[in-house]
Short mmCIF file of C-alpha atoms and ligand atoms in Angstrom, two decimals:
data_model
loop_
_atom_site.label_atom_id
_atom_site.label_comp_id
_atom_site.label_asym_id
_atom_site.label_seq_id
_atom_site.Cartn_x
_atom_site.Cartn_y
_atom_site.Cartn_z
CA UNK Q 1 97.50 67.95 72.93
CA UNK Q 2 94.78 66.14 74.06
CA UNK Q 3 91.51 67.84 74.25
CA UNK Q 4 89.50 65.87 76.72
CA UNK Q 5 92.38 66.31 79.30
CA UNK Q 6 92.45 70.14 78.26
CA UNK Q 7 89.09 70.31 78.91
CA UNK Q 8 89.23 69.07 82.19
CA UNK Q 9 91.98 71.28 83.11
CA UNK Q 10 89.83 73.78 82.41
CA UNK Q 11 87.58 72.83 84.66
CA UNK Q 12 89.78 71.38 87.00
CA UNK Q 13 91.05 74.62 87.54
CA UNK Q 14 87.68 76.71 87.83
CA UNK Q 15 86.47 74.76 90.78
CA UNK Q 16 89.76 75.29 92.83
CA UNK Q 17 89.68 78.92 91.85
CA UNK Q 18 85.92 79.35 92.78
CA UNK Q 19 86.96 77.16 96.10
CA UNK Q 20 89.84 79.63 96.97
CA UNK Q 21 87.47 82.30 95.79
CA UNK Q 22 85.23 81.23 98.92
CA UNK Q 23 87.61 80.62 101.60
CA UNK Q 24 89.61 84.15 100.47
CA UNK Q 25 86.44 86.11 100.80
CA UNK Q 26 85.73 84.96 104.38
CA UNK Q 27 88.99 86.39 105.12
CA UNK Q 28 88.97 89.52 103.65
CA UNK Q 29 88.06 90.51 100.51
CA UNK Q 30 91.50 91.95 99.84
CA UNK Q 31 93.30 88.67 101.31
CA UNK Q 32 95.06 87.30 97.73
CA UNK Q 33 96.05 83.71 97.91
CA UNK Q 34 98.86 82.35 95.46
CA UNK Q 35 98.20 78.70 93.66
CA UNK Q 36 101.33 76.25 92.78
CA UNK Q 37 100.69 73.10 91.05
CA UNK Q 38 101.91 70.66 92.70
CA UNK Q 39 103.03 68.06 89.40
CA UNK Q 40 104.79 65.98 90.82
CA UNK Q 41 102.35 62.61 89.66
CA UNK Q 42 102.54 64.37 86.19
CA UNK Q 43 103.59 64.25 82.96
CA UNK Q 44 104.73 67.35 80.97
CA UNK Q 45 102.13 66.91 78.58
CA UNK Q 46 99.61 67.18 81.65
CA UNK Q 47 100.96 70.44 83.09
CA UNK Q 48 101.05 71.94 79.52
CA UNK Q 49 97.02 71.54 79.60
CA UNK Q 50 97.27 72.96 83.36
CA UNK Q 51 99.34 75.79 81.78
CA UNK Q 52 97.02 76.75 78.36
CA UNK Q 53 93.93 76.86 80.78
CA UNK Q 54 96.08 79.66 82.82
CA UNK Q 55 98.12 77.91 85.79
CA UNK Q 56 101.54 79.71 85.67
CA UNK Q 57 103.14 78.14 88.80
CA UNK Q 58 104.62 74.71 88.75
CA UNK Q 59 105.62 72.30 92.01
CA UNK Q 60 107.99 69.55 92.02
CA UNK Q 61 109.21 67.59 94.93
CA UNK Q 62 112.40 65.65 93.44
CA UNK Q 63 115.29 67.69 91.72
CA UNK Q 64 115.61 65.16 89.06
CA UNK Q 65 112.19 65.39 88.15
CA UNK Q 66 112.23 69.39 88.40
CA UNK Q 67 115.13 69.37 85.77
CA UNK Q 68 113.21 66.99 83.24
CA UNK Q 69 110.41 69.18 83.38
CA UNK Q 70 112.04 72.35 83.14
CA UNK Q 71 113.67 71.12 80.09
CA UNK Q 72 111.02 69.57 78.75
CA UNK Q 73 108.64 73.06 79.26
CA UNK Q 74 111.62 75.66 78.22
CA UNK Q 75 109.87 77.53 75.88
CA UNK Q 76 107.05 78.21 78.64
CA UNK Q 77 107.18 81.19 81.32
CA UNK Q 78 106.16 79.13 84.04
CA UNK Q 79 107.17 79.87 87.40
CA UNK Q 80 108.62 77.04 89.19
CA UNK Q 81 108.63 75.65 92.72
CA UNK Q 82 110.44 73.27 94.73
CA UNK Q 83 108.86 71.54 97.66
CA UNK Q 84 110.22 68.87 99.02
CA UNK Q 85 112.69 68.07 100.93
CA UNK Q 86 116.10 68.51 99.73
CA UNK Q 87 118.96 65.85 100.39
CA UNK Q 88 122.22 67.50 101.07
CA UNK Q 89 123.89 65.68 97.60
CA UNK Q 90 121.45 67.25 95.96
CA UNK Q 91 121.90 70.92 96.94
CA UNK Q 92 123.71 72.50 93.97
CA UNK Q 93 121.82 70.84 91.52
CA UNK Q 94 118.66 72.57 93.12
CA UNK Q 95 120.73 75.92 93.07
CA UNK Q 96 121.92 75.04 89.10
CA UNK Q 97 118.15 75.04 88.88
CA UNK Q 98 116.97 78.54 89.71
CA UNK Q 99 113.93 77.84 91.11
CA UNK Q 100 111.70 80.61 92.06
CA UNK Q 101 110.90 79.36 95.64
CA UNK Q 102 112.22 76.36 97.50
CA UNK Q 103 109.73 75.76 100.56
CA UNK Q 104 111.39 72.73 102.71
CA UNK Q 105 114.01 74.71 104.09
CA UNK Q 106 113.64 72.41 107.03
CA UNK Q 107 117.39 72.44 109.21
CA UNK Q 108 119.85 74.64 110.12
CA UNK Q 109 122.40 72.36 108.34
CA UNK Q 110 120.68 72.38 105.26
CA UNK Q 111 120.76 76.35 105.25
CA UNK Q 112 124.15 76.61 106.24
CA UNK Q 113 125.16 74.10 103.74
CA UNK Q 114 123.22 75.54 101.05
CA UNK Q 115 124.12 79.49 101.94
CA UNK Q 116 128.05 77.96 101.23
CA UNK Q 117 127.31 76.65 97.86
CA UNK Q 118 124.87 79.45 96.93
CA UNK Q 119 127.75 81.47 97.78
CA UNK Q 120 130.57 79.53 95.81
CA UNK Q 121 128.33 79.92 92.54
CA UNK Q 122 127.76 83.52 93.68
CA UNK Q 123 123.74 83.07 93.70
CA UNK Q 124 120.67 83.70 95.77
CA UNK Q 125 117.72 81.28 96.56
CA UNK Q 126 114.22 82.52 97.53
CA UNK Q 127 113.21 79.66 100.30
CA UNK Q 128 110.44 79.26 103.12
CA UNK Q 129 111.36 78.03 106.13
CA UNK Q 130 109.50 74.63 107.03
CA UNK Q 131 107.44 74.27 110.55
CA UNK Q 132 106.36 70.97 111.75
CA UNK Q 133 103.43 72.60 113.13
CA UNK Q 134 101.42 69.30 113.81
CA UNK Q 135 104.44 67.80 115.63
CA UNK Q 136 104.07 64.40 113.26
CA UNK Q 137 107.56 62.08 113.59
CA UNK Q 138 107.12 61.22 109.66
CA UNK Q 139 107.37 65.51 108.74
CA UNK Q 140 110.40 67.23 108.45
CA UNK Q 141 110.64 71.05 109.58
CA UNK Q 142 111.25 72.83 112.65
CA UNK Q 143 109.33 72.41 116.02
CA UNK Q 144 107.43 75.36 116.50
CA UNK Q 145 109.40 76.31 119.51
CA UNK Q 146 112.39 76.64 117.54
CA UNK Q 147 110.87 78.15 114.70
CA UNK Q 148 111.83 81.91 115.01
CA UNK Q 149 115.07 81.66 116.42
CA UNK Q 150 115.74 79.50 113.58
CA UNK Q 151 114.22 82.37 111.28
CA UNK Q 152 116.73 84.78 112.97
CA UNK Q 153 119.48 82.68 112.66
CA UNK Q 154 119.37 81.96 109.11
CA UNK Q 155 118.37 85.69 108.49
CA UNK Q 156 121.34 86.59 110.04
CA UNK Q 157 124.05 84.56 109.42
CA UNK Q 158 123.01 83.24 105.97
CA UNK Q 159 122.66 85.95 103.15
CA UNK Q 160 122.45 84.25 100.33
CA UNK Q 161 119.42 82.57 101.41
CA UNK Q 162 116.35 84.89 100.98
CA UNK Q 163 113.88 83.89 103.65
CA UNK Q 164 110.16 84.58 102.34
CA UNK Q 165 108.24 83.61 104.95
CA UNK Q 166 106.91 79.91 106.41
CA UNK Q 167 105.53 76.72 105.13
CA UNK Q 168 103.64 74.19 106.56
CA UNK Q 169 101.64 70.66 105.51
CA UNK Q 170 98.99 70.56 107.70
CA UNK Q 171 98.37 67.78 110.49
CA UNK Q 172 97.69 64.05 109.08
CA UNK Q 173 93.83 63.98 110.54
CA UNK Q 174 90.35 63.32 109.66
CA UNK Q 175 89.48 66.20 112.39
CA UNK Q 176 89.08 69.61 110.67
CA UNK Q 177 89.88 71.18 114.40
CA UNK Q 178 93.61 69.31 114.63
CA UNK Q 179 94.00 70.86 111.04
CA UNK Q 180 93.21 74.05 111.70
CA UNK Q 181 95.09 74.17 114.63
CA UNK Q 182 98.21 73.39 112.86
CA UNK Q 183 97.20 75.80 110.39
CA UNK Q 184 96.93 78.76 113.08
CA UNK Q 185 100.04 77.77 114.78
CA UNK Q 186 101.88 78.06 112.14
CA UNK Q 187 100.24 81.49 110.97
CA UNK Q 188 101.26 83.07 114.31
CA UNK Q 189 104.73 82.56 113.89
CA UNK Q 190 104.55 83.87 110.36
CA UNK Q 191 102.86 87.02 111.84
CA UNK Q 192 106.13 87.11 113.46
CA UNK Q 193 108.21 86.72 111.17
CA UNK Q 194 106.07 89.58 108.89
CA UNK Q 195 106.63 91.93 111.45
CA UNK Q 196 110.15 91.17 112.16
CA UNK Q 197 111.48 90.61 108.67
CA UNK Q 198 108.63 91.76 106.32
CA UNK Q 199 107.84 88.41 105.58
CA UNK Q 200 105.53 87.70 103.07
CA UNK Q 201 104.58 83.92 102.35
CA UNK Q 202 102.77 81.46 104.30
CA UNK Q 203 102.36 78.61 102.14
CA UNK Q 204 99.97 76.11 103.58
CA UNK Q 205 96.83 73.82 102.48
CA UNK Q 206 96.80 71.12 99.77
CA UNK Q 207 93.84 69.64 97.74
CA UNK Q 208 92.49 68.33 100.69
CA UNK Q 209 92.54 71.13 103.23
CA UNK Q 210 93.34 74.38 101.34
CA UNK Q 211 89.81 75.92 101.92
CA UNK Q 212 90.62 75.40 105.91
CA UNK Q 213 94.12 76.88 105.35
CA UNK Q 214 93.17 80.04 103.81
CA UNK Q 215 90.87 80.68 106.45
CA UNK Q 216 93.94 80.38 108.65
CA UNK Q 217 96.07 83.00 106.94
CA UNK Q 218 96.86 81.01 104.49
CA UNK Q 219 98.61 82.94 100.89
CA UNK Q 220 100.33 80.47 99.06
CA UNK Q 221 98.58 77.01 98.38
CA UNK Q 222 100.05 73.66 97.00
CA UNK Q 223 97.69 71.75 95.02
CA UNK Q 224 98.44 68.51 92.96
CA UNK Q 225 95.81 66.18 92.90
CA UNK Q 226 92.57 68.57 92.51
CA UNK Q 227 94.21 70.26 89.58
CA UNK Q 228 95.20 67.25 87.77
CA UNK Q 229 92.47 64.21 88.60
CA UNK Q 230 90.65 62.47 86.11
CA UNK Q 231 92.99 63.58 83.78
CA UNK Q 232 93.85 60.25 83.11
CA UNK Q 233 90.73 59.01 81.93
CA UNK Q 234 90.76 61.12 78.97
CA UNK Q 235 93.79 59.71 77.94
C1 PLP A 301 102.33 66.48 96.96
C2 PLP A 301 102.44 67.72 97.72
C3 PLP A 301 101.41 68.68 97.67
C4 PLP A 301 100.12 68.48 96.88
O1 PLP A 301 99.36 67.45 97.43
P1 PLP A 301 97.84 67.17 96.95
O2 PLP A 301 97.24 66.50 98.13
O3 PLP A 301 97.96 66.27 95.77
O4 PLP A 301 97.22 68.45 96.65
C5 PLP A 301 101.60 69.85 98.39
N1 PLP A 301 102.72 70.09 99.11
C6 PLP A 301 103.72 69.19 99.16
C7 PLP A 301 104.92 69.52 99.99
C8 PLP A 301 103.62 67.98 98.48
O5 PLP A 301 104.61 67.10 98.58
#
């Protein structure tokens, strides 16, 4: 292992913990916010520093690259996600997989075709519904209008599919307002859902807007390039 890069995941890791540390208090100071590492411009050598300084939870956004690194990282406990968005021909290698939360569950198609093969292997998949909150053409998910009976749909008529709660990536903008107002939108209908279905994950905010999210409600962030920059360099 390399010990400049281990160093700097060190580091790398203390200021976003001391960032969520910050944004969490403001909320409450029992508000607990969950951190995936989003890897996906990673090499297994680079999470394995991530992982020694601490990080447990691990974000991919292609199956094929989820498999390497599982394989790759076997011997180590690390929990991991799935986030991106999941082609239909790719749907039972995802479920072959096992991963501990898949967060683009983004069409009713996609559940219905995924509660069928979940149910041919005779599995379960833990998965967050997506919500196009900032109504952006280039973001899969489900307008917010749709959003809940969506929820109730899949949470009735799909049971191998373990709903967990909502994601959201937060609105393309330089304007911390349009942010946070995709941010809130989304954190009302997972109030919803909490009271509804005893939801319990809203997964929103990224490298560049997690402090904003968690001040929205945020409990689950997706980081990728705060946790792994400069890594490189050391190389
Ligand atoms: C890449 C990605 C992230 C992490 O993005 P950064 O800006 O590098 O923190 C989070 N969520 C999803 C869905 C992603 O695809």
């Amino acid at each position: 292992m390399n010990k400049m890069s281990k160093n700097k995941a060190e580091e790398n890791l203390d200021t976003v913990i001391s960032q969520i540390e910050q944004a969490r208090l403001k909320v409450s100071a029992h508000h607990i916010v969950s951190l995936v590492a989003i890897s996906k411009y990673n090499t297994s050598e680079d999470i394995k520093n991530l992982y020694f300084a601490g990080q447990r939870a691990f974000g991919e956004n292609k199956v094929q690259d989820l498999k390497t690194k599982m394989q790759e990282l076997e011997s180590l406990p690390i929990a991991w996600h799935f986030v991106g968005h999941l082609q239909k021909n790719k749907i039972s290698a995802l479920i072959e997989l096992e991963p501990y939360l898949f967060h683009g569950l983004d069409s009713l198609e996609l559940a219905f075709e995924l509660n069928k093969k979940l149910e041919n292997k005779n599995k379960n998949m833990a998965c967050l519904l997506q919500v196009n909150s900032s109504y952006e053409k280039s973001k899969s998910g489900f307008s917010p209008k749709h959003c809940l009976d969506a929820y109730r749909n899949i949470e009735k008529n799909c049971p191998r599919i373990q709903l967990q709660g909502l994601m959201c990536i937060g609105a393309n903008s330089k304007n911390k307002d349009e942010i946070k107002k995709s941010f809130l939108l989304t954190k009302k209908f997972y109030e919803e859902t909490k009271k509804e279905f005893n939801a319990k994950i809203c997964s929103m905010g990224m490298s560049n807007d997690f402090q904003e999210a968690i001040e929205c409600g945020s409990n689950m962030i997706r980081i990728g390039s705060a946790l792994f920059k400069e890594f490189k360099e050391f190389k």
